[in-house]
Coordinates of C-alpha atoms and ligand atoms in Angstrom, one line a residue:
X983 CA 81.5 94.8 52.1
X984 CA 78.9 91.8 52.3
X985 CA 75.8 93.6 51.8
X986 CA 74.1 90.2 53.1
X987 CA 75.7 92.1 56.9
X988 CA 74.1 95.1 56.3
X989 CA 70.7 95.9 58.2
X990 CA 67.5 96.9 56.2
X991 CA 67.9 100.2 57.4
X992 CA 71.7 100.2 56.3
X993 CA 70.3 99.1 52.6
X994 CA 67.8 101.8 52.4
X995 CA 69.9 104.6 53.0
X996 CA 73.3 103.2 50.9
X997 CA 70.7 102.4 48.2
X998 CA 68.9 106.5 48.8
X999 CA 72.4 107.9 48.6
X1000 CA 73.4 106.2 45.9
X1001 CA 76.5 104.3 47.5
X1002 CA 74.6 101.1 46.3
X1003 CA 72.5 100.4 43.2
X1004 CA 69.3 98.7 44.3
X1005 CA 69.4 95.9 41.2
X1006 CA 73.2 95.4 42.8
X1007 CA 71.3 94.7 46.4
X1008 CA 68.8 92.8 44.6
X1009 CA 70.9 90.3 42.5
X1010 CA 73.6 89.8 45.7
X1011 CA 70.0 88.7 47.9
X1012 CA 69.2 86.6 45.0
X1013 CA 72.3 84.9 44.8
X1014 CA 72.3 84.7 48.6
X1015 CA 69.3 83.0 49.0
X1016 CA 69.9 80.2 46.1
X1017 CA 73.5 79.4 47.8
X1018 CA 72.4 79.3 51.3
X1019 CA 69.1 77.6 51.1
X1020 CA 70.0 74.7 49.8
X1021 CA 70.9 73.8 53.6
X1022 CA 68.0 75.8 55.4
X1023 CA 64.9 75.1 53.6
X1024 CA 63.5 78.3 54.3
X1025 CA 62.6 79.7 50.4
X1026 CA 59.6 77.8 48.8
X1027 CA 59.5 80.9 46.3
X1028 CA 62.1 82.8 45.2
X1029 CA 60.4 85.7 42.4
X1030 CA 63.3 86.4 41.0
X1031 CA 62.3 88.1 37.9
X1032 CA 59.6 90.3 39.8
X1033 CA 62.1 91.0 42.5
X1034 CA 64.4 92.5 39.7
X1035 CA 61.6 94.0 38.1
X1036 CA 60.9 96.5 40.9
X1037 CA 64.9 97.2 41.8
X1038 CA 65.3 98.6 37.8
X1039 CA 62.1 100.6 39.0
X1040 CA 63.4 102.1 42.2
X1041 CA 66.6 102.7 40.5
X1042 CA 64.8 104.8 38.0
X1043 CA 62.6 106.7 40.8
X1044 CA 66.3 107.5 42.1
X1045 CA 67.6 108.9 38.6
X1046 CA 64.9 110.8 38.3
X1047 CA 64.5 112.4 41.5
X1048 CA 61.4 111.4 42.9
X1049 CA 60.2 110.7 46.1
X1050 CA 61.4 107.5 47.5
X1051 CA 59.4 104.8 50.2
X1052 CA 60.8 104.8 53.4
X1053 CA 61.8 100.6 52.9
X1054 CA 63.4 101.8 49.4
X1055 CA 65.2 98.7 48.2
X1056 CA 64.8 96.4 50.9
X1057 CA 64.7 92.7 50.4
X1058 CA 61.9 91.5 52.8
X1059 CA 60.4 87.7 52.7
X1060 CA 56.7 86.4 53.5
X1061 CA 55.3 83.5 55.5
X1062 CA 53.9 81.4 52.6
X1063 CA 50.4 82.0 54.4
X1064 CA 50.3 85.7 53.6
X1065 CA 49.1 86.5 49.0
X1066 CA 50.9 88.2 46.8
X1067 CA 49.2 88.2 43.5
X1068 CA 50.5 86.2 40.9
X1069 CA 52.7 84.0 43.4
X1070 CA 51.8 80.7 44.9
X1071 CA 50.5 80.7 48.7
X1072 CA 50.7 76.9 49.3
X1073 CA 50.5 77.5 52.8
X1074 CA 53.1 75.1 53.2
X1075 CA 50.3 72.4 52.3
X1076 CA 49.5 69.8 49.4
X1077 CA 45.8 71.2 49.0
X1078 CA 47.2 75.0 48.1
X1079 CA 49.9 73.2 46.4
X1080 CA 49.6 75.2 43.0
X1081 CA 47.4 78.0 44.0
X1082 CA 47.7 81.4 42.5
X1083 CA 47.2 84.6 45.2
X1084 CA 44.7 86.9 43.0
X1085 CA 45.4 90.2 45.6
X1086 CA 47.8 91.4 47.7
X1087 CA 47.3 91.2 51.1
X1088 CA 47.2 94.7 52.7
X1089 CA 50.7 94.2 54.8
X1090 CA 52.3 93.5 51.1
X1091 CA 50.3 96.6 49.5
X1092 CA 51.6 98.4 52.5
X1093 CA 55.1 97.7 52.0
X1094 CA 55.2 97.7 47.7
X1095 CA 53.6 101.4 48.7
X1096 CA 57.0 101.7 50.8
X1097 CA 59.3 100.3 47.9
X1098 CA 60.1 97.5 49.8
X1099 CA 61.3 94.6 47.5
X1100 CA 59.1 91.1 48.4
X1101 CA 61.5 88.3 47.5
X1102 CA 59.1 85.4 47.7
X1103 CA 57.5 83.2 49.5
X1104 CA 58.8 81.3 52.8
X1105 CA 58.7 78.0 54.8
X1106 CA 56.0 77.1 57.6
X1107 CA 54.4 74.6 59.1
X1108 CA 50.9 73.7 57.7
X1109 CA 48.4 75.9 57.7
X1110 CA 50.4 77.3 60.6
X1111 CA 50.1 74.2 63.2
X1112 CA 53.0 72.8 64.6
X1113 CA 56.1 74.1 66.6
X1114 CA 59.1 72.7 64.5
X1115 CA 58.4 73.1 61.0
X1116 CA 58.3 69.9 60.7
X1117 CA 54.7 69.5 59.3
X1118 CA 55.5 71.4 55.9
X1119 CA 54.9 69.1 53.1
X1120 CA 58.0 70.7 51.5
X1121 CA 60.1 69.3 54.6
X1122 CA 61.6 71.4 57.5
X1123 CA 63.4 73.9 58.1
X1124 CA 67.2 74.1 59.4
X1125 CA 68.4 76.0 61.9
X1126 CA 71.0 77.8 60.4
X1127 CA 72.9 77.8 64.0
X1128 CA 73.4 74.3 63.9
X1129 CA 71.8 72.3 60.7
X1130 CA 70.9 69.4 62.9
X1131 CA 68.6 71.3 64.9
X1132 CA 64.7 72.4 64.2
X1133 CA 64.1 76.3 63.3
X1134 CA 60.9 76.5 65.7
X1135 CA 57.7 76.9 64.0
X1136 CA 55.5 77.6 62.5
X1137 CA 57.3 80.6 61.0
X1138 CA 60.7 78.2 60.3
X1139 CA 61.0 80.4 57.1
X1140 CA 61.0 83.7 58.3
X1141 CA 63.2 83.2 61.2
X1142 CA 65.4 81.2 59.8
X1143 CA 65.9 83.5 56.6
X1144 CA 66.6 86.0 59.3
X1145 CA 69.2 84.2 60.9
X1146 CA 70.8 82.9 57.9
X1147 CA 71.4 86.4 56.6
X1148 CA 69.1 84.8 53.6
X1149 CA 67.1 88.5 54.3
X1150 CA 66.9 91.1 56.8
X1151 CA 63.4 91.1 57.8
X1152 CA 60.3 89.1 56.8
X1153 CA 57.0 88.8 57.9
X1154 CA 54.9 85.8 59.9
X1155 CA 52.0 85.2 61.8
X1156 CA 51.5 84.2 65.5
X1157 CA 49.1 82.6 66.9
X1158 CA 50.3 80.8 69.6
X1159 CA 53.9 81.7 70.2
X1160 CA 54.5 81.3 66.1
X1161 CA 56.8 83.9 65.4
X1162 CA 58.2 84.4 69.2
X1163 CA 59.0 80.5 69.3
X1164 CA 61.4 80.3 66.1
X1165 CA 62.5 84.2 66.7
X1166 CA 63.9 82.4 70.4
X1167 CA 65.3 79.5 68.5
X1168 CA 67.3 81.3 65.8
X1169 CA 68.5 84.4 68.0
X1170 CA 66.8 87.4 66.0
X1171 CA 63.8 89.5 67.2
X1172 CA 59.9 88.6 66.2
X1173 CA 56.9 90.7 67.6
X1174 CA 53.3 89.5 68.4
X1175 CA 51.6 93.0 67.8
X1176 CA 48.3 94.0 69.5
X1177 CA 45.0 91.8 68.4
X1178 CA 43.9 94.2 65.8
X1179 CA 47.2 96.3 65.0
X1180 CA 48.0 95.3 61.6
X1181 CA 45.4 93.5 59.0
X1182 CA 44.9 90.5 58.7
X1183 CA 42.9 91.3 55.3
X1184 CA 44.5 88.6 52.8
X1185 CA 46.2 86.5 55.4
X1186 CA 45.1 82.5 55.5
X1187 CA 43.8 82.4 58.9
X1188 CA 44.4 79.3 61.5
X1189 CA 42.2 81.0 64.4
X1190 CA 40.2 84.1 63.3
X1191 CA 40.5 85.7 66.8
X1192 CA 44.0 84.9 67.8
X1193 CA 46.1 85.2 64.9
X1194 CA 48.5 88.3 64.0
X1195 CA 50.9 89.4 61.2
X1196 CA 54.0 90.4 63.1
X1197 CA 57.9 90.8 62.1
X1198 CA 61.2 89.4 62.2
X1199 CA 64.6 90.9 62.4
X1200 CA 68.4 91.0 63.4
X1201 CA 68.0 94.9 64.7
X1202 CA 65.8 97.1 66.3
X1203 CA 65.3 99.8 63.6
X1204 CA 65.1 96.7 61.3
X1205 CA 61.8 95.8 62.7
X1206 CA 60.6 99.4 64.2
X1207 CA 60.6 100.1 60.3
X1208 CA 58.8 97.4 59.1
X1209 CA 56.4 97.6 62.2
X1210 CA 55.7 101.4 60.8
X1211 CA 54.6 100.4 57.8
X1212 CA 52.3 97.5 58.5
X1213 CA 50.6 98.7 61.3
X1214 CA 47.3 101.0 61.2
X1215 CA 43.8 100.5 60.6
X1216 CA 42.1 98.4 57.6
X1217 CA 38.5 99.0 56.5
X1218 CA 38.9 96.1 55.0
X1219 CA 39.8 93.7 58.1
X1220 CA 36.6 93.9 60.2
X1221 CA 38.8 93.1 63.4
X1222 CA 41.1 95.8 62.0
X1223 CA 41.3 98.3 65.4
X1224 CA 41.4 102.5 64.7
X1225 CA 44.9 103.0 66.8
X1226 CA 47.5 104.5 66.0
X1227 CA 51.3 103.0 67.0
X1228 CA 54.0 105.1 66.6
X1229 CA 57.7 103.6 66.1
X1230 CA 60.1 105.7 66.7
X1231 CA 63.4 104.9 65.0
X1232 CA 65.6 106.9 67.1
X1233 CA 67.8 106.1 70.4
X1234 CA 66.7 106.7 74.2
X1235 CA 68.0 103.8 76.3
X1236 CA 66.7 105.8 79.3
X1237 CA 63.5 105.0 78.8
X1238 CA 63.7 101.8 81.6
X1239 CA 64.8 103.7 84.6
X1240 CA 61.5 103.1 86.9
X1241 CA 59.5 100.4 84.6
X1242 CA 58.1 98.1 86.7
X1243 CA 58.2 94.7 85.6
X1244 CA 56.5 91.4 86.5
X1245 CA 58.8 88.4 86.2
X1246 CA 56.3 85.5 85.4
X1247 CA 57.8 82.4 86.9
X1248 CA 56.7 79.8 84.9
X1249 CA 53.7 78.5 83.5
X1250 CA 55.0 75.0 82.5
X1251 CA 55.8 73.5 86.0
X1252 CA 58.0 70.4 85.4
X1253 CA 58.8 71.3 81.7
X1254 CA 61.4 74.1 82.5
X1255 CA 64.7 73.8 82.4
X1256 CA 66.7 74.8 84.9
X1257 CA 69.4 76.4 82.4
X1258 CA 66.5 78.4 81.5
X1259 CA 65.9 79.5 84.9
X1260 CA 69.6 80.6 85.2
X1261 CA 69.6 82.8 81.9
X1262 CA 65.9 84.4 83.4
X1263 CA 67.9 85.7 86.6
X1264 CA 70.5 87.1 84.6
X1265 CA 68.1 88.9 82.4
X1266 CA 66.3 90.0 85.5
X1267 CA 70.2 91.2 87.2
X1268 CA 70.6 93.4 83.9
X1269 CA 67.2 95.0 83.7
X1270 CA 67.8 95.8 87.3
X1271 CA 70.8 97.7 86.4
X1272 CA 69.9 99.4 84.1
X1273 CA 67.3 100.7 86.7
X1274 CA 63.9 98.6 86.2
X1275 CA 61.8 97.4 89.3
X1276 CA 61.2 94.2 89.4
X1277 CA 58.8 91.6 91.0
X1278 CA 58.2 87.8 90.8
X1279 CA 54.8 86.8 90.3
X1280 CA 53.0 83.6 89.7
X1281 CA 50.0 83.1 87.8
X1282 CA 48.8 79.6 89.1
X1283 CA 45.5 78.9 89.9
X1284 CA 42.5 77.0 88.7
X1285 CA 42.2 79.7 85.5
X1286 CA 45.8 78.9 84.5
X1287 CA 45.9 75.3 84.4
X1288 CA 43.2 75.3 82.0
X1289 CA 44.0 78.3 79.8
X1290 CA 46.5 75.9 77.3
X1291 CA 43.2 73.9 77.0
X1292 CA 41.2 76.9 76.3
X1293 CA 43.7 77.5 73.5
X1294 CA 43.5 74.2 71.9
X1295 CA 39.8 74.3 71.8
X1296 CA 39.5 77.6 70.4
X1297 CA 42.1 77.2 67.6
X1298 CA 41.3 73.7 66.8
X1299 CA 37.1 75.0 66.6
X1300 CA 38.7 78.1 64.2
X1301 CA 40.9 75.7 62.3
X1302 CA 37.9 73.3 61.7
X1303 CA 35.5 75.9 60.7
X1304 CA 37.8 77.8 58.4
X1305 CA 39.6 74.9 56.8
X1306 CA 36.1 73.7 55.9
X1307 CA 36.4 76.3 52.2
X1308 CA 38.9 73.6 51.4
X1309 CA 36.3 71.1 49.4
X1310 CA 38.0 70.2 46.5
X1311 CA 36.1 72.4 43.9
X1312 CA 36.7 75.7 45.6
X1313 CA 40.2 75.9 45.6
X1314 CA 43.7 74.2 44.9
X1315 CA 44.5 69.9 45.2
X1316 CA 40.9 67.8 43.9
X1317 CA 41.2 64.6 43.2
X1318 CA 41.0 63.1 39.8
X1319 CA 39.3 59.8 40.8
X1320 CA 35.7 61.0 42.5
X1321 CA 33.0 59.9 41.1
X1322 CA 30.5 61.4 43.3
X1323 CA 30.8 64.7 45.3
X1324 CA 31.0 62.9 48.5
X1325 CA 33.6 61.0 47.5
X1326 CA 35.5 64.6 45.8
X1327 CA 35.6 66.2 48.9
X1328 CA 36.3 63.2 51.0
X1329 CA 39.5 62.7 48.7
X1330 CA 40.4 65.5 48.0
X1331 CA 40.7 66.6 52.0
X1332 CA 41.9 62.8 52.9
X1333 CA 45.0 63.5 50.3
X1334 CA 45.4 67.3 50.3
X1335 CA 45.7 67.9 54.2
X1336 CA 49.0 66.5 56.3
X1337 CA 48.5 64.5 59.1
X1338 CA 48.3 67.2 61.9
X1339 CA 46.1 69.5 60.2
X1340 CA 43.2 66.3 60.3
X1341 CA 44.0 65.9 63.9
X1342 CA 42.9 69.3 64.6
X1343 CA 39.8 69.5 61.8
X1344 CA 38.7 66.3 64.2
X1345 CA 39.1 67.7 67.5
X1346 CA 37.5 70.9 66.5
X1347 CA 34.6 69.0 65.2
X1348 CA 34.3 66.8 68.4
X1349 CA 34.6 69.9 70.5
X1350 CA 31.5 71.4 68.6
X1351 CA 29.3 68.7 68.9
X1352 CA 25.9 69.9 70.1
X1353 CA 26.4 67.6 73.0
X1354 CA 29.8 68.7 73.7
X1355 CA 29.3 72.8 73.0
X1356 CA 29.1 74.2 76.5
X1357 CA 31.3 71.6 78.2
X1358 CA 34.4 72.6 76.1
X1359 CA 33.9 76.0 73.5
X1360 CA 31.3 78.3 76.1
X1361 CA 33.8 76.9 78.8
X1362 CA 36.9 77.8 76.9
X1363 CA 35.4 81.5 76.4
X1364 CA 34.3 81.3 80.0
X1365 CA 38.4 81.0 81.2
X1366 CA 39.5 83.1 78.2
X1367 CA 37.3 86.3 79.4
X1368 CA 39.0 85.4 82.8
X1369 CA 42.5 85.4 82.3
X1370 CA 42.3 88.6 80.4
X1371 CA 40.6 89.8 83.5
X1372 CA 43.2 88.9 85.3
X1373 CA 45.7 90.2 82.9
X1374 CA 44.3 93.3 83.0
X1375 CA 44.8 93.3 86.9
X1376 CA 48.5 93.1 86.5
X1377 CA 48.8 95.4 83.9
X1378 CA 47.6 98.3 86.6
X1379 CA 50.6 97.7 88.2
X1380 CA 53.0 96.7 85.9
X1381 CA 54.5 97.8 82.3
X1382 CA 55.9 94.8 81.0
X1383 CA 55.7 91.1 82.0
X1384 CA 58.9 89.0 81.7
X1385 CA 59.2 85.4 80.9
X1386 CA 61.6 83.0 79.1
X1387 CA 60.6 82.5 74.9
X1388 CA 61.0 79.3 75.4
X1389 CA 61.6 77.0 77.9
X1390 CA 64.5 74.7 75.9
X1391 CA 66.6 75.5 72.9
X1392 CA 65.9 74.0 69.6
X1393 CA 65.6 70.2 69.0
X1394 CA 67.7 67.9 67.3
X1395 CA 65.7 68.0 64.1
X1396 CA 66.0 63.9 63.9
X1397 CA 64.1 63.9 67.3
X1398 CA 61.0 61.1 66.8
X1399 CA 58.2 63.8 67.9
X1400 CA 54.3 63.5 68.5
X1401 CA 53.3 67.0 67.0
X1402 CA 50.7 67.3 70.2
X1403 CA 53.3 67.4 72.7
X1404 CA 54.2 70.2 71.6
X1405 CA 50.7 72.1 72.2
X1406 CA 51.4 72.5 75.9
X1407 CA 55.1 73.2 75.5
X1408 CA 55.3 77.2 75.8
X1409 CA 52.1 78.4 77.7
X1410 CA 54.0 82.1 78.3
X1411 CA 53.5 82.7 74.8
X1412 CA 49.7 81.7 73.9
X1413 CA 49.2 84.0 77.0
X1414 CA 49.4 87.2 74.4
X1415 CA 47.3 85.4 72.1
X1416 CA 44.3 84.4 74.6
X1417 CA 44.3 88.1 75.7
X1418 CA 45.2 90.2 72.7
X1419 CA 48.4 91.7 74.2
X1420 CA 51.4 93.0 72.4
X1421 CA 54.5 90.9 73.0
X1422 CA 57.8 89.9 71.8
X1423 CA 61.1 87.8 71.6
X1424 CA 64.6 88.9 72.0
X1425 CA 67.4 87.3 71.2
X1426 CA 69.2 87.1 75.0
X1427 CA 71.9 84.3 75.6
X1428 CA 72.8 80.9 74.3
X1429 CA 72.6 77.8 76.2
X1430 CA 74.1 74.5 74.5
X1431 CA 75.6 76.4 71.7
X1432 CA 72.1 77.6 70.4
X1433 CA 70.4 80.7 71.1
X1434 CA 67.3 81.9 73.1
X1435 CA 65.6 84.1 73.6
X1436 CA 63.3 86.2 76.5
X1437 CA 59.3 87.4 76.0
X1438 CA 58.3 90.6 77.4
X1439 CA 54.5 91.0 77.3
X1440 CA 52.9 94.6 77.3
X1441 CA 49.6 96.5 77.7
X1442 CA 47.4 96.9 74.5
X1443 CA 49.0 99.4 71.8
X1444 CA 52.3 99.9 73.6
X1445 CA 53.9 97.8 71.0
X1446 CA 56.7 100.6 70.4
X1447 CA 58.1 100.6 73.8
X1448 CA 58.4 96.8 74.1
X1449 CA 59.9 97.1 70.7
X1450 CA 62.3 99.2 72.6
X1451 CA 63.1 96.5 75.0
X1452 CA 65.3 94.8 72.1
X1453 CA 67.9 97.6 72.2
X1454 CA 68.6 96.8 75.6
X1455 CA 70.4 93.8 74.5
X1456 CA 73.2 93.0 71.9
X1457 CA 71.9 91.6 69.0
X1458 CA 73.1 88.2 67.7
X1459 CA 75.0 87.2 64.7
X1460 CA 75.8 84.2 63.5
X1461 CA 79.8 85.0 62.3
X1462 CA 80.5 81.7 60.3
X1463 CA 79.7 81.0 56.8
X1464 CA 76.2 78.5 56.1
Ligands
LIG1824 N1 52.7 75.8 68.2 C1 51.4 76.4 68.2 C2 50.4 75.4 67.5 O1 50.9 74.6 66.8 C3 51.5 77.7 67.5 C4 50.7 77.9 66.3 C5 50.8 79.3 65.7 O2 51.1 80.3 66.4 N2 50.5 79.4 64.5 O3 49.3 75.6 67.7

């Protein structure tokens, strides 16, 4: 048996009824990850010793009888923007290089409370902007379908460890198509929860009002499991919402007959391909026999030619205000050379910050400008309130919208590439961030050899049934050895 195969929820129970030690699981993952990342790129942590640490622990909670967490012994990876005391969350930047997390975020307390095992940290792109992983200043990240292509980004890491069979489920955030964009790319599942479903407490935030924590994984209980445990209110995450979300980790295919759903066109005009297209009707020719209702709609208009600039204004505002802690004296990368404090921060943020993560501190700041104020951020949360209006409209007559992930496969990871083309490039995804839905990727077809994936958006809080969407389809794995 290659335990690396199993699912989470395969581990839990083999470890719970003593089939499988958990230090066995533990040290196969750990030898996993070292042999097979030294192609992806994924792993910028590995915590090996505390990793072991907890499996001799869980062991001994087995021996003795007592009650076990319901992620018992499974190995589960974070996005390196998300603290775990006493590792490093870099961030995947040169400023946060060395920095130590002091607390847990409450998504890791959540799943040590579980007995979940946290592996270490994994690969982004900086500060969370970018689409390719490309802007990590500890390089990219492969695809582990075909080396010379990108991961997606800016969860690279966890969707690639995912892929790779490197783990079977991680976290990431999303905050414009972040975990839906690389879940597409490497053919495994990643969810966008509702804005305010799981804490953000302890999280390194890229736009306060858009970002969430959501999950990656091969199978549907993989990730209804994980989702269980991470979701639920937090006193200490002041966006944190009172909800409760059930997952329910047991079969009822039925549950489509008679769900109505809105097949979205496209948002991206000339961009889409038309291979895309053809893998969208087929999706839409299965959902129809398995007995949904569905209807094309289009979502044109003055609102939604604007709303990717509304996105870029708001993120690139958040990203300048929140990036401004990062001084030099506060935390992580100063510079030795300074001799006055002007000259420590501007050093310290000239050298500490990659290239994209400037360009967007300087747009924010020229969007902010008191001249420039109601002409770009008022307007920006002008369009926003409207197209979740709008949204809102659709939503009284559907259940789920439908769209492609993404509108391409996975680049060559060679490719020369501006990092700003890729703002506009998958408008059908920042459309859950701008308006707080729930949505999520499933792995669907492959298209050039690589794999993609199709978004289904839902209504606020019904984040289990489109979870449930994903057993509609045959998961993906990738058969040959990395
Ligand atoms: N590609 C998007 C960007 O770079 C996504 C960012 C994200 O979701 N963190 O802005």
């Amino acid at each position: 048996m290659e335990i690396h195969r199993l699912s989470g929820c395969e581990i839990s129970e083999k470890i719970k009824n003593r089939e499988l030690t958990c230090e066995e699981v533990i040290s196969h993952f750990i030898k996993r990850m070292k042999d097979v990342d030294k192609k992806i790129n994924a792993v910028l942590q590995l915590d090996e010793m505390g990793a072991m640490e907890r499996a001799k622990q869980i062991d001994k909670k087995i021996l003795n009888g007592e009650r076990l967490g319901v992620l018992c012994g499974i190995p589960i990876g974070l996005k390196d923007n998300i603290n775990y005391k006493g590792l490093r969350t870099t961030c995947a930047s040169k400023i946060l290089e060395n920095f130590i997390s002091p607390y847990n975020a409450t998504v890791v307390d959540k799943i040590l409370k579980e007995d979940g095992i946290i592996m270490g940290k994994l690969n982004m792109d900086e500060f969370a902007m970018g689409s390719c992983n490309k802007t990590s200043f500890f390089g990219p990240v492969r695809n582990p379908w075909n080396l010379n292509k990108v991961s997606g980004g800016s969860s690279g890491g966890p969707a690639a460890a995912v892929a790779a069979l490197e783990l079977p489920m991680t976290l990431g955030t999303d905050t414009g198509g972040s975990i839906r964009e690389p879940a597409s790319y490497c053919g495994v599942i990643g969810t966008k929860p509702t804005y305010g479903a799981v804490s953000r407490y302890g999280v390194a935030t890229l736009c306060t009002s858009l970002d969430q924590v959501g999950v990656f994984g091969r199978t549907y209980g993989d990730v209804a499991l994980l989702s269980s445990v991470i979701y639920g209110f937090d006193e200490k995450d002041s966006t944190s919402k009172n909800c409760s979300v059930l997952f329910e980790l047991k079969d009822d295919d039925g549950f489509i007959k008679g769900k109505r759903i809105a097949y979205l066109e496209s948002l991206s005009g000339e961009k889409e391909n038309s291979l895309v297209k053809g893998i969208l009707d087929k999706a839409v020719h299965e959902l129809i026999e398995k007995g949904a209702i569905i209807d094309k709609i289009q979502l044109n208009g003055e609102i939604f030619d604007l709303f990717m600039s509304t996105y870029i204004i708001m993120m690139s505002t958040d990203c300048m205000s929140n990036l401004a802690r990062f001084d030099g004296i506060r935390y992580g990368y100063r510079d030795k050379d300074a001799k006055t404090p002007d000259e420590l921060y501007y050093n310290s943020r000239t050298n500490g910050f990659g290239k994209e993560v400037k360009r967007r501190i300087v747009m924010g700041s020229l969007f902010t400008l008191e001249e420039n104020m109601d002409k770009y951020y008022n307007n920006a949360l002008r369009i926003r309130y409207k197209v979740i209006e709008n949204l809102k409209e659709i939503f009284k007559k559907y259940d789920y919208i439908l769209s492609p992930s993404t509108v391409d496969v996975a680049d060559d990871i060679d490719k020369e590439y501006f990092e700003a083309e890729g703002y506009f490039a998958n408008p059908q995804l920042v459309l859950a961030n701008l308006t707080g839905l729930p949505a999520i990727s499933i792995p669907f077809d492959f298209l050039n050899d690589m794999p993609i994936g199709i978004q289904f958006i839902g209504n606020y809080f019904s984040d289990s049934n489109l979870l449930k969407l994903s057993k509609l389809f045959p998961k993906m794995e990738i058969e040959k050895e990395i």
